[in-house]
PDB file of C-alpha atoms in Angstrom:
ATOM      1  CA  UNK A   1      34.549 226.872 -70.908  1.00 36.00           C
ATOM      2  CA  UNK A   2      33.386 223.732 -72.707  1.00 40.00           C
ATOM      3  CA  UNK A   3      35.262 220.544 -71.879  1.00 42.00           C
ATOM      4  CA  UNK A   4      35.996 218.357 -74.895  1.00 47.00           C
ATOM      5  CA  UNK A   5      34.124 215.067 -74.562  1.00 49.00           C
ATOM      6  CA  UNK A   6      37.199 212.975 -75.250  1.00 62.00           C
ATOM      7  CA  UNK A   7      39.179 214.614 -72.427  1.00 73.00           C
ATOM      8  CA  UNK A   8      36.500 214.760 -69.743  1.00 86.00           C
ATOM      9  CA  UNK A   9      36.751 212.167 -66.971  1.00 89.00           C
ATOM     10  CA  UNK A  10      33.364 210.449 -66.950  1.00 92.00           C
ATOM     11  CA  UNK A  11      31.906 207.101 -65.845  1.00 92.00           C
ATOM     12  CA  UNK A  12      32.684 204.449 -68.452  1.00 92.00           C
ATOM     13  CA  UNK A  13      29.014 203.481 -68.646  1.00 93.00           C
ATOM     14  CA  UNK A  14      25.695 203.993 -66.944  1.00 95.00           C
ATOM     15  CA  UNK A  15      24.291 201.106 -64.936  1.00 95.00           C
ATOM     16  CA  UNK A  16      21.611 200.526 -67.586  1.00 97.00           C
ATOM     17  CA  UNK A  17      24.256 200.454 -70.329  1.00 97.00           C
ATOM     18  CA  UNK A  18      26.294 197.959 -68.328  1.00 97.00           C
ATOM     19  CA  UNK A  19      23.248 195.764 -67.741  1.00 98.00           C
ATOM     20  CA  UNK A  20      22.426 195.816 -71.453  1.00 98.00           C
ATOM     21  CA  UNK A  21      26.030 194.901 -72.341  1.00 98.00           C
ATOM     22  CA  UNK A  22      25.825 191.890 -70.013  1.00 98.00           C
ATOM     23  CA  UNK A  23      22.448 190.838 -71.427  1.00 98.00           C
ATOM     24  CA  UNK A  24      23.636 191.213 -75.032  1.00 98.00           C
ATOM     25  CA  UNK A  25      26.740 189.167 -74.288  1.00 98.00           C
ATOM     26  CA  UNK A  26      24.757 186.405 -72.598  1.00 98.00           C
ATOM     27  CA  UNK A  27      22.262 186.201 -75.485  1.00 98.00           C
ATOM     28  CA  UNK A  28      25.025 186.023 -78.083  1.00 98.00           C
ATOM     29  CA  UNK A  29      27.071 183.539 -76.044  1.00 98.00           C
ATOM     30  CA  UNK A  30      24.099 181.182 -75.705  1.00 98.00           C
ATOM     31  CA  UNK A  31      23.220 181.394 -79.393  1.00 98.00           C
ATOM     32  CA  UNK A  32      26.822 180.612 -80.361  1.00 98.00           C
ATOM     33  CA  UNK A  33      27.107 177.765 -77.832  1.00 98.00           C
ATOM     34  CA  UNK A  34      23.828 176.179 -78.954  1.00 98.00           C
ATOM     35  CA  UNK A  35      24.750 176.260 -82.648  1.00 98.00           C
ATOM     36  CA  UNK A  36      28.536 175.910 -82.178  1.00 98.00           C
ATOM     37  CA  UNK A  37      28.816 178.895 -84.498  1.00 98.00           C
ATOM     38  CA  UNK A  38      31.537 181.459 -83.664  1.00 98.00           C
ATOM     39  CA  UNK A  39      29.929 184.073 -85.924  1.00 98.00           C
ATOM     40  CA  UNK A  40      26.983 184.396 -83.545  1.00 98.00           C
ATOM     41  CA  UNK A  41      28.995 186.003 -80.743  1.00 98.00           C
ATOM     42  CA  UNK A  42      32.069 187.268 -82.605  1.00 98.00           C
ATOM     43  CA  UNK A  43      30.917 190.881 -82.180  1.00 98.00           C
ATOM     44  CA  UNK A  44      30.456 190.477 -78.407  1.00 98.00           C
ATOM     45  CA  UNK A  45      33.876 189.109 -77.414  1.00 98.00           C
ATOM     46  CA  UNK A  46      37.424 190.405 -77.761  1.00 98.00           C
ATOM     47  CA  UNK A  47      40.868 190.083 -76.205  1.00 98.00           C
ATOM     48  CA  UNK A  48      41.889 186.824 -74.572  1.00 98.00           C
ATOM     49  CA  UNK A  49      38.289 185.773 -73.896  1.00 98.00           C
ATOM     50  CA  UNK A  50      37.484 186.357 -77.547  1.00 98.00           C
ATOM     51  CA  UNK A  51      40.483 184.347 -78.759  1.00 98.00           C
ATOM     52  CA  UNK A  52      39.591 181.422 -76.495  1.00 98.00           C
ATOM     53  CA  UNK A  53      35.863 181.574 -77.255  1.00 98.00           C
ATOM     54  CA  UNK A  54      36.209 181.810 -81.020  1.00 98.00           C
ATOM     55  CA  UNK A  55      38.806 179.040 -81.335  1.00 98.00           C
ATOM     56  CA  UNK A  56      36.786 176.745 -79.090  1.00 98.00           C
ATOM     57  CA  UNK A  57      33.639 177.289 -81.120  1.00 98.00           C
ATOM     58  CA  UNK A  58      35.479 176.698 -84.400  1.00 98.00           C
ATOM     59  CA  UNK A  59      36.774 173.385 -83.093  1.00 98.00           C
ATOM     60  CA  UNK A  60      33.405 172.257 -81.771  1.00 98.00           C
ATOM     61  CA  UNK A  61      31.670 173.347 -84.969  1.00 98.00           C
ATOM     62  CA  UNK A  62      34.009 171.153 -86.977  1.00 97.00           C
ATOM     63  CA  UNK A  63      33.511 168.169 -84.673  1.00 97.00           C
ATOM     64  CA  UNK A  64      29.768 168.704 -84.149  1.00 97.00           C
ATOM     65  CA  UNK A  65      28.370 170.387 -87.273  1.00 97.00           C
ATOM     66  CA  UNK A  66      24.789 169.877 -86.089  1.00 97.00           C
ATOM     67  CA  UNK A  67      25.362 172.003 -83.008  1.00 97.00           C
ATOM     68  CA  UNK A  68      25.422 171.393 -79.269  1.00 97.00           C
ATOM     69  CA  UNK A  69      22.997 168.626 -78.347  1.00 96.00           C
ATOM     70  CA  UNK A  70      23.726 169.195 -74.646  1.00 95.00           C
ATOM     71  CA  UNK A  71      23.353 172.981 -74.656  1.00 96.00           C
ATOM     72  CA  UNK A  72      22.445 174.421 -71.266  1.00 95.00           C
ATOM     73  CA  UNK A  73      21.737 178.148 -71.473  1.00 97.00           C
ATOM     74  CA  UNK A  74      24.112 180.243 -69.400  1.00 97.00           C
ATOM     75  CA  UNK A  75      22.292 182.369 -66.836  1.00 97.00           C
ATOM     76  CA  UNK A  76      24.072 185.317 -65.234  1.00 97.00           C
ATOM     77  CA  UNK A  77      22.083 186.808 -62.363  1.00 96.00           C
ATOM     78  CA  UNK A  78      22.409 189.087 -59.329  1.00 96.00           C
ATOM     79  CA  UNK A  79      24.806 191.295 -61.253  1.00 97.00           C
ATOM     80  CA  UNK A  80      26.626 194.221 -59.715  1.00 96.00           C
ATOM     81  CA  UNK A  81      28.713 196.618 -61.753  1.00 97.00           C
ATOM     82  CA  UNK A  82      32.062 198.229 -60.984  1.00 97.00           C
ATOM     83  CA  UNK A  83      32.210 201.222 -63.318  1.00 96.00           C
ATOM     84  CA  UNK A  84      35.317 203.411 -63.050  1.00 96.00           C
ATOM     85  CA  UNK A  85      35.659 206.915 -64.443  1.00 94.00           C
ATOM     86  CA  UNK A  86      37.946 207.469 -67.404  1.00 90.00           C
ATOM     87  CA  UNK A  87      38.824 210.033 -70.022  1.00 90.00           C
ATOM     88  CA  UNK A  88      38.805 209.053 -73.678  1.00 91.00           C
ATOM     89  CA  UNK A  89      38.726 205.568 -75.154  1.00 93.00           C
ATOM     90  CA  UNK A  90      38.789 202.653 -74.681  1.00 95.00           C
ATOM     91  CA  UNK A  91      36.483 202.539 -71.657  1.00 96.00           C
ATOM     92  CA  UNK A  92      35.703 199.528 -69.540  1.00 97.00           C
ATOM     93  CA  UNK A  93      33.770 198.189 -66.570  1.00 98.00           C
ATOM     94  CA  UNK A  94      33.553 194.983 -64.562  1.00 98.00           C
ATOM     95  CA  UNK A  95      30.403 192.926 -64.004  1.00 98.00           C
ATOM     96  CA  UNK A  96      30.288 190.615 -60.971  1.00 97.00           C
ATOM     97  CA  UNK A  97      27.569 188.011 -61.429  1.00 96.00           C
ATOM     98  CA  UNK A  98      26.241 184.716 -60.160  1.00 95.00           C
ATOM     99  CA  UNK A  99      25.938 181.913 -62.721  1.00 94.00           C
ATOM    100  CA  UNK A 100      23.997 178.680 -63.035  1.00 93.00           C
ATOM    101  CA  UNK A 101      27.227 176.779 -63.697  1.00 86.00           C
ATOM    102  CA  UNK A 102      27.846 175.983 -60.007  1.00 77.00           C
ATOM    103  CA  UNK A 103      24.344 174.916 -58.996  1.00 58.00           C
ATOM    104  CA  UNK A 104      25.112 171.198 -59.006  1.00 54.00           C
ATOM    105  CA  UNK A 105      25.403 169.750 -55.522  1.00 43.00           C
ATOM    106  CA  UNK A 106      28.881 169.815 -54.074  1.00 55.00           C
ATOM    107  CA  UNK A 107      30.136 172.740 -56.150  1.00 62.00           C
ATOM    108  CA  UNK A 108      31.465 175.812 -54.394  1.00 72.00           C
ATOM    109  CA  UNK A 109      29.528 179.017 -54.958  1.00 85.00           C
ATOM    110  CA  UNK A 110      31.474 181.233 -57.349  1.00 92.00           C
ATOM    111  CA  UNK A 111      31.234 184.636 -58.954  1.00 94.00           C
ATOM    112  CA  UNK A 112      31.784 185.238 -62.645  1.00 97.00           C
ATOM    113  CA  UNK A 113      33.771 188.416 -63.209  1.00 98.00           C
ATOM    114  CA  UNK A 114      33.465 189.712 -66.764  1.00 98.00           C
ATOM    115  CA  UNK A 115      35.362 192.747 -68.009  1.00 98.00           C
ATOM    116  CA  UNK A 116      33.654 194.673 -70.813  1.00 98.00           C
ATOM    117  CA  UNK A 117      35.524 197.031 -73.140  1.00 98.00           C
ATOM    118  CA  UNK A 118      34.245 199.636 -75.586  1.00 97.00           C
ATOM    119  CA  UNK A 119      36.754 201.099 -78.023  1.00 95.00           C
ATOM    120  CA  UNK A 120      34.835 204.162 -79.185  1.00 94.00           C
ATOM    121  CA  UNK A 121      31.508 206.001 -79.147  1.00 93.00           C
ATOM    122  CA  UNK A 122      30.176 203.996 -82.085  1.00 94.00           C
ATOM    123  CA  UNK A 123      31.491 200.621 -80.884  1.00 96.00           C
ATOM    124  CA  UNK A 124      29.552 197.979 -78.941  1.00 97.00           C
ATOM    125  CA  UNK A 125      30.571 196.651 -75.550  1.00 98.00           C
ATOM    126  CA  UNK A 126      32.596 193.439 -75.814  1.00 98.00           C
ATOM    127  CA  UNK A 127      33.627 190.968 -73.123  1.00 98.00           C
ATOM    128  CA  UNK A 128      37.424 190.794 -72.989  1.00 98.00           C
ATOM    129  CA  UNK A 129      38.191 188.937 -69.748  1.00 98.00           C
ATOM    130  CA  UNK A 130      36.442 186.296 -67.654  1.00 98.00           C
ATOM    131  CA  UNK A 131      37.418 184.926 -64.259  1.00 97.00           C
ATOM    132  CA  UNK A 132      35.575 182.533 -61.967  1.00 96.00           C
ATOM    133  CA  UNK A 133      36.376 183.057 -58.295  1.00 95.00           C
ATOM    134  CA  UNK A 134      34.929 182.426 -54.864  1.00 94.00           C
ATOM    135  CA  UNK A 135      33.366 185.652 -53.554  1.00 92.00           C
ATOM    136  CA  UNK A 136      35.531 185.442 -50.422  1.00 92.00           C
ATOM    137  CA  UNK A 137      38.641 185.775 -52.614  1.00 93.00           C
ATOM    138  CA  UNK A 138      37.699 189.233 -53.826  1.00 93.00           C
ATOM    139  CA  UNK A 139      39.231 192.203 -52.026  1.00 93.00           C
ATOM    140  CA  UNK A 140      37.328 195.350 -51.072  1.00 95.00           C
ATOM    141  CA  UNK A 141      37.609 197.992 -53.757  1.00 96.00           C
ATOM    142  CA  UNK A 142      38.665 201.597 -53.223  1.00 95.00           C
ATOM    143  CA  UNK A 143      36.101 204.246 -54.112  1.00 93.00           C
ATOM    144  CA  UNK A 144      36.372 207.854 -55.220  1.00 90.00           C
ATOM    145  CA  UNK A 145      34.377 210.773 -53.863  1.00 86.00           C
ATOM    146  CA  UNK A 146      31.367 209.742 -55.949  1.00 86.00           C
ATOM    147  CA  UNK A 147      31.463 206.170 -54.663  1.00 85.00           C
ATOM    148  CA  UNK A 148      32.891 204.726 -57.884  1.00 90.00           C
ATOM    149  CA  UNK A 149      35.735 202.252 -58.190  1.00 94.00           C
ATOM    150  CA  UNK A 150      39.107 203.695 -59.153  1.00 96.00           C
ATOM    151  CA  UNK A 151      40.994 202.346 -62.178  1.00 96.00           C
ATOM    152  CA  UNK A 152      44.705 201.585 -61.943  1.00 97.00           C
ATOM    153  CA  UNK A 153      47.012 202.940 -64.623  1.00 95.00           C
ATOM    154  CA  UNK A 154      48.951 200.361 -66.604  1.00 96.00           C
ATOM    155  CA  UNK A 155      52.266 201.922 -65.583  1.00 96.00           C
ATOM    156  CA  UNK A 156      51.391 202.431 -61.900  1.00 96.00           C
ATOM    157  CA  UNK A 157      54.489 202.824 -59.742  1.00 95.00           C
ATOM    158  CA  UNK A 158      52.465 202.324 -56.554  1.00 95.00           C
ATOM    159  CA  UNK A 159      52.122 198.560 -56.975  1.00 97.00           C
ATOM    160  CA  UNK A 160      54.562 195.692 -56.414  1.00 96.00           C
ATOM    161  CA  UNK A 161      54.324 195.053 -60.182  1.00 97.00           C
ATOM    162  CA  UNK A 162      52.893 197.518 -62.703  1.00 97.00           C
ATOM    163  CA  UNK A 163      49.935 195.995 -64.610  1.00 98.00           C
ATOM    164  CA  UNK A 164      51.727 196.486 -67.942  1.00 98.00           C
ATOM    165  CA  UNK A 165      54.642 194.355 -66.669  1.00 98.00           C
ATOM    166  CA  UNK A 166      52.603 191.418 -65.347  1.00 98.00           C
ATOM    167  CA  UNK A 167      52.479 189.437 -68.597  1.00 98.00           C
ATOM    168  CA  UNK A 168      56.229 189.750 -69.183  1.00 98.00           C
ATOM    169  CA  UNK A 169      57.095 188.885 -65.600  1.00 97.00           C
ATOM    170  CA  UNK A 170      54.700 185.923 -65.547  1.00 98.00           C
ATOM    171  CA  UNK A 171      56.074 184.424 -68.760  1.00 98.00           C
ATOM    172  CA  UNK A 172      59.671 185.016 -67.634  1.00 97.00           C
ATOM    173  CA  UNK A 173      58.868 183.362 -64.314  1.00 97.00           C
ATOM    174  CA  UNK A 174      57.425 180.311 -66.054  1.00 97.00           C
ATOM    175  CA  UNK A 175      60.530 180.039 -68.242  1.00 95.00           C
ATOM    176  CA  UNK A 176      63.283 180.800 -65.700  1.00 94.00           C
ATOM    177  CA  UNK A 177      61.755 180.939 -62.224  1.00 93.00           C
ATOM    178  CA  UNK A 178      62.663 184.642 -62.031  1.00 90.00           C
ATOM    179  CA  UNK A 179      61.576 187.274 -61.285  1.00 88.00           C
ATOM    180  CA  UNK A 180      60.057 185.518 -58.288  1.00 90.00           C
ATOM    181  CA  UNK A 181      57.179 187.951 -57.745  1.00 94.00           C
ATOM    182  CA  UNK A 182      54.310 185.422 -57.734  1.00 96.00           C
ATOM    183  CA  UNK A 183      52.997 183.649 -54.651  1.00 95.00           C
ATOM    184  CA  UNK A 184      53.155 179.826 -54.802  1.00 95.00           C
ATOM    185  CA  UNK A 185      50.071 178.243 -56.319  1.00 96.00           C
ATOM    186  CA  UNK A 186      48.524 175.995 -58.958  1.00 96.00           C
ATOM    187  CA  UNK A 187      49.169 178.402 -61.850  1.00 97.00           C
ATOM    188  CA  UNK A 188      52.631 179.486 -60.675  1.00 97.00           C
ATOM    189  CA  UNK A 189      55.038 177.227 -58.752  1.00 96.00           C
ATOM    190  CA  UNK A 190      52.987 174.031 -59.213  1.00 96.00           C
ATOM    191  CA  UNK A 191      52.661 174.568 -62.968  1.00 96.00           C
ATOM    192  CA  UNK A 192      56.386 175.223 -63.342  1.00 95.00           C
ATOM    193  CA  UNK A 193      57.112 171.998 -61.440  1.00 94.00           C
ATOM    194  CA  UNK A 194      54.626 170.006 -63.505  1.00 94.00           C
ATOM    195  CA  UNK A 195      56.105 171.194 -66.781  1.00 94.00           C
ATOM    196  CA  UNK A 196      59.693 170.547 -65.724  1.00 91.00           C
ATOM    197  CA  UNK A 197      58.720 166.994 -64.788  1.00 90.00           C
ATOM    198  CA  UNK A 198      56.720 166.105 -67.892  1.00 87.00           C
ATOM    199  CA  UNK A 199      57.921 162.654 -68.899  1.00 84.00           C
ATOM    200  CA  UNK A 200      56.806 160.171 -71.557  1.00 88.00           C
ATOM    201  CA  UNK A 201      58.961 157.451 -73.027  1.00 90.00           C
ATOM    202  CA  UNK A 202      60.040 158.302 -76.578  1.00 91.00           C
ATOM    203  CA  UNK A 203      58.864 161.929 -76.404  1.00 91.00           C
ATOM    204  CA  UNK A 204      60.417 165.247 -75.458  1.00 94.00           C
ATOM    205  CA  UNK A 205      58.507 168.344 -74.383  1.00 95.00           C
ATOM    206  CA  UNK A 206      59.344 172.013 -74.756  1.00 96.00           C
ATOM    207  CA  UNK A 207      57.360 174.927 -73.334  1.00 97.00           C
ATOM    208  CA  UNK A 208      57.566 178.499 -74.600  1.00 97.00           C
ATOM    209  CA  UNK A 209      55.745 181.416 -73.007  1.00 98.00           C
ATOM    210  CA  UNK A 210      55.187 184.836 -74.560  1.00 98.00           C
ATOM    211  CA  UNK A 211      53.789 188.056 -73.079  1.00 98.00           C
ATOM    212  CA  UNK A 212      50.562 189.357 -74.530  1.00 97.00           C
ATOM    213  CA  UNK A 213      49.694 192.870 -73.489  1.00 92.00           C
ATOM    214  CA  UNK A 214      48.936 195.235 -76.349  1.00 91.00           C
ATOM    215  CA  UNK A 215      45.705 196.431 -77.943  1.00 93.00           C
ATOM    216  CA  UNK A 216      42.696 194.321 -77.002  1.00 95.00           C
ATOM    217  CA  UNK A 217      44.927 192.245 -74.702  1.00 98.00           C
ATOM    218  CA  UNK A 218      45.855 195.210 -72.509  1.00 97.00           C
ATOM    219  CA  UNK A 219      45.652 194.670 -68.728  1.00 98.00           C
ATOM    220  CA  UNK A 220      42.718 196.078 -66.772  1.00 98.00           C
ATOM    221  CA  UNK A 221      42.866 196.855 -63.062  1.00 97.00           C
ATOM    222  CA  UNK A 222      40.912 198.355 -60.174  1.00 98.00           C
ATOM    223  CA  UNK A 223      42.397 199.782 -56.984  1.00 97.00           C
ATOM    224  CA  UNK A 224      41.653 197.985 -53.714  1.00 97.00           C
ATOM    225  CA  UNK A 225      41.098 199.566 -50.310  1.00 96.00           C
ATOM    226  CA  UNK A 226      44.529 198.517 -49.062  1.00 94.00           C
ATOM    227  CA  UNK A 227      46.333 200.282 -51.903  1.00 95.00           C
ATOM    228  CA  UNK A 228      46.779 197.159 -54.021  1.00 96.00           C
ATOM    229  CA  UNK A 229      44.878 196.241 -57.179  1.00 97.00           C
ATOM    230  CA  UNK A 230      42.819 193.522 -58.804  1.00 98.00           C
ATOM    231  CA  UNK A 231      44.207 193.093 -62.324  1.00 98.00           C
ATOM    232  CA  UNK A 232      43.374 191.061 -65.430  1.00 98.00           C
ATOM    233  CA  UNK A 233      46.208 190.316 -67.868  1.00 98.00           C
ATOM    234  CA  UNK A 234      46.827 187.995 -70.827  1.00 98.00           C
ATOM    235  CA  UNK A 235      49.619 185.686 -72.004  1.00 98.00           C
ATOM    236  CA  UNK A 236      50.384 183.115 -74.703  1.00 98.00           C
ATOM    237  CA  UNK A 237      51.826 179.622 -74.198  1.00 98.00           C
ATOM    238  CA  UNK A 238      53.219 176.990 -76.559  1.00 98.00           C
ATOM    239  CA  UNK A 239      53.665 173.289 -75.836  1.00 97.00           C
ATOM    240  CA  UNK A 240      55.792 171.376 -78.342  1.00 97.00           C
ATOM    241  CA  UNK A 241      55.882 167.593 -78.277  1.00 96.00           C
ATOM    242  CA  UNK A 242      58.536 165.835 -80.363  1.00 96.00           C
ATOM    243  CA  UNK A 243      58.531 162.088 -80.930  1.00 95.00           C
ATOM    244  CA  UNK A 244      61.480 159.756 -81.368  1.00 95.00           C
ATOM    245  CA  UNK A 245      61.897 157.902 -84.656  1.00 92.00           C
ATOM    246  CA  UNK A 246      59.040 155.490 -85.245  1.00 91.00           C
ATOM    247  CA  UNK A 247      56.638 157.305 -82.896  1.00 94.00           C
ATOM    248  CA  UNK A 248      54.065 160.029 -83.488  1.00 94.00           C
ATOM    249  CA  UNK A 249      52.400 162.503 -81.074  1.00 94.00           C
ATOM    250  CA  UNK A 250      48.758 161.672 -80.454  1.00 92.00           C
ATOM    251  CA  UNK A 251      46.147 164.156 -81.666  1.00 95.00           C
ATOM    252  CA  UNK A 252      42.695 164.342 -80.105  1.00 95.00           C
ATOM    253  CA  UNK A 253      39.598 165.693 -81.831  1.00 96.00           C
ATOM    254  CA  UNK A 254      39.838 169.204 -80.369  1.00 95.00           C
ATOM    255  CA  UNK A 255      43.451 169.576 -81.474  1.00 97.00           C
ATOM    256  CA  UNK A 256      42.748 168.036 -84.882  1.00 97.00           C
ATOM    257  CA  UNK A 257      40.015 170.600 -85.507  1.00 97.00           C
ATOM    258  CA  UNK A 258      42.489 173.484 -85.129  1.00 98.00           C
ATOM    259  CA  UNK A 259      45.472 171.727 -86.717  1.00 98.00           C
ATOM    260  CA  UNK A 260      47.495 173.067 -89.622  1.00 97.00           C
ATOM    261  CA  UNK A 261      50.189 170.961 -91.239  1.00 96.00           C
ATOM    262  CA  UNK A 262      50.674 167.230 -90.761  1.00 96.00           C
ATOM    263  CA  UNK A 263      51.801 165.673 -87.506  1.00 96.00           C
ATOM    264  CA  UNK A 264      54.758 163.470 -88.396  1.00 95.00           C
ATOM    265  CA  UNK A 265      57.133 163.823 -85.470  1.00 96.00           C
ATOM    266  CA  UNK A 266      56.195 167.157 -83.877  1.00 97.00           C
ATOM    267  CA  UNK A 267      52.998 168.683 -82.508  1.00 98.00           C
ATOM    268  CA  UNK A 268      52.877 172.274 -81.249  1.00 98.00           C
ATOM    269  CA  UNK A 269      49.839 173.492 -79.320  1.00 98.00           C
ATOM    270  CA  UNK A 270      49.202 177.203 -78.878  1.00 98.00           C
ATOM    271  CA  UNK A 271      47.112 178.499 -76.009  1.00 98.00           C
ATOM    272  CA  UNK A 272      45.965 181.954 -74.955  1.00 98.00           C
ATOM    273  CA  UNK A 273      45.448 182.498 -71.255  1.00 98.00           C
ATOM    274  CA  UNK A 274      43.917 185.196 -69.096  1.00 98.00           C
ATOM    275  CA  UNK A 275      44.839 185.679 -65.458  1.00 98.00           C
ATOM    276  CA  UNK A 276      43.159 187.502 -62.587  1.00 98.00           C
ATOM    277  CA  UNK A 277      45.596 188.510 -59.860  1.00 98.00           C
ATOM    278  CA  UNK A 278      45.756 190.540 -56.704  1.00 97.00           C
ATOM    279  CA  UNK A 279      48.769 192.844 -56.783  1.00 97.00           C
ATOM    280  CA  UNK A 280      49.777 194.319 -53.409  1.00 96.00           C
ATOM    281  CA  UNK A 281      51.003 197.862 -53.087  1.00 95.00           C
ATOM    282  CA  UNK A 282      54.746 198.312 -53.169  1.00 92.00           C
ATOM    283  CA  UNK A 283      56.272 197.446 -49.816  1.00 83.00           C
ATOM    284  CA  UNK A 284      53.210 195.538 -48.564  1.00 78.00           C
ATOM    285  CA  UNK A 285      53.232 192.305 -46.552  1.00 62.00           C
ATOM    286  CA  UNK A 286      53.086 188.717 -47.881  1.00 57.00           C
ATOM    287  CA  UNK A 287      56.577 189.416 -49.224  1.00 79.00           C
ATOM    288  CA  UNK A 288      54.908 191.681 -51.762  1.00 85.00           C
ATOM    289  CA  UNK A 289      53.955 188.663 -53.900  1.00 94.00           C
ATOM    290  CA  UNK A 290      51.303 188.753 -56.619  1.00 96.00           C
ATOM    291  CA  UNK A 291      48.507 186.285 -55.827  1.00 96.00           C
ATOM    292  CA  UNK A 292      46.933 184.350 -58.691  1.00 97.00           C
ATOM    293  CA  UNK A 293      43.148 184.174 -58.183  1.00 98.00           C
ATOM    294  CA  UNK A 294      42.139 182.554 -61.469  1.00 98.00           C
ATOM    295  CA  UNK A 295      43.663 181.415 -64.740  1.00 98.00           C
ATOM    296  CA  UNK A 296      41.564 180.730 -67.842  1.00 97.00           C
ATOM    297  CA  UNK A 297      43.512 179.046 -70.696  1.00 98.00           C
ATOM    298  CA  UNK A 298      42.191 177.908 -74.059  1.00 98.00           C
ATOM    299  CA  UNK A 299      43.618 176.111 -77.083  1.00 98.00           C
ATOM    300  CA  UNK A 300      43.701 178.541 -80.007  1.00 98.00           C
ATOM    301  CA  UNK A 301      45.835 176.765 -82.637  1.00 98.00           C
ATOM    302  CA  UNK A 302      47.890 173.658 -83.336  1.00 98.00           C
ATOM    303  CA  UNK A 303      50.605 172.896 -85.876  1.00 98.00           C
ATOM    304  CA  UNK A 304      52.075 169.624 -87.030  1.00 97.00           C
ATOM    305  CA  UNK A 305      55.398 168.890 -88.703  1.00 95.00           C
TER     306      UNK A 305
END
C-alpha cells in the first residue's frame, strides 16, 4: 500500500536542509541589516519575528536612508538542529546556535534558538521565532525511537497549560492577574507591577494586551524528558499615553518612523512579542507554573490622535 505523502509522518527536514535554511536566513538578515532594507529578508522571516524584524527595518530605513554605518555581520555558529517528525504542513524545526553577539567581555554566553517554518512543499523555510537564552536554562528534550525530538500538539492535555492557550492566558494575566499560571519573573509579575505603577505628571497610561495565536503566529513546542514542554508563543500589546490639556506625549525617532495620524493628546504604541516558556506537565512540582525563559518584544506600529 502506498502512503500518501501528506499523511506520512516524516522528519520535517534533513540536517542539510536545516543548515541551508539557517545559512539563507543569516545571509538575508545581514543584507537587510546592512542596507536597512526590509525587502532583503522579507522572504526569510514570518510570524512574530517577521513582524518585529520588518517594522524595525522600516523604521531604521526611514531614519537612516543610507543604511547601517555600524553594521556588524551576525554570525551563527556551532549549530545543532532539533527536527521533529510531522505529517502534512506546515513543518518546522528548531536551530540552537552560538552567536557573535555575546563575545564582548562581561557578557554571559547565550544560545540563539531560532524556529523555522515551512508552509508547503514549494515554500522556503522562514524564521518565525527567536529566543536568546543561557544554555543552562534549556531542559533536556524527549526523543522518539529514532532519536528525534517529539513535537507537542497545540491542544495537549498533558501539560499544565496547552500551547494554544498560552497567549490568551498570558494576556489575561497581564490584564487581571488571573489565571495565575506563570512563575514570578521580569516578564510576568515584575512587568505587571511596573505597568500598574507607571506615573508621570499630566499623563495617564493604559495597557491593552491581545492574544496572537493563529496562522503564522501559532505556538510551537517540543516535549521535554520530564513530560513538560518548551514552547514558543506570540502576543500583541498596546500602550496608550494620554496627555492633559496643554501637554503632548513625546515621540522619539523610532516611534515617529512608524507613526500614523498626528499626536495631539494621545499616542498609542503597538508591539508584537514572542515568548519562550517551559511548561511543566500537569500535576508537576513548582506549583505547576509556566516559567518564562525569554521575551522578545518589538514596536510594530504607532498611532497619534
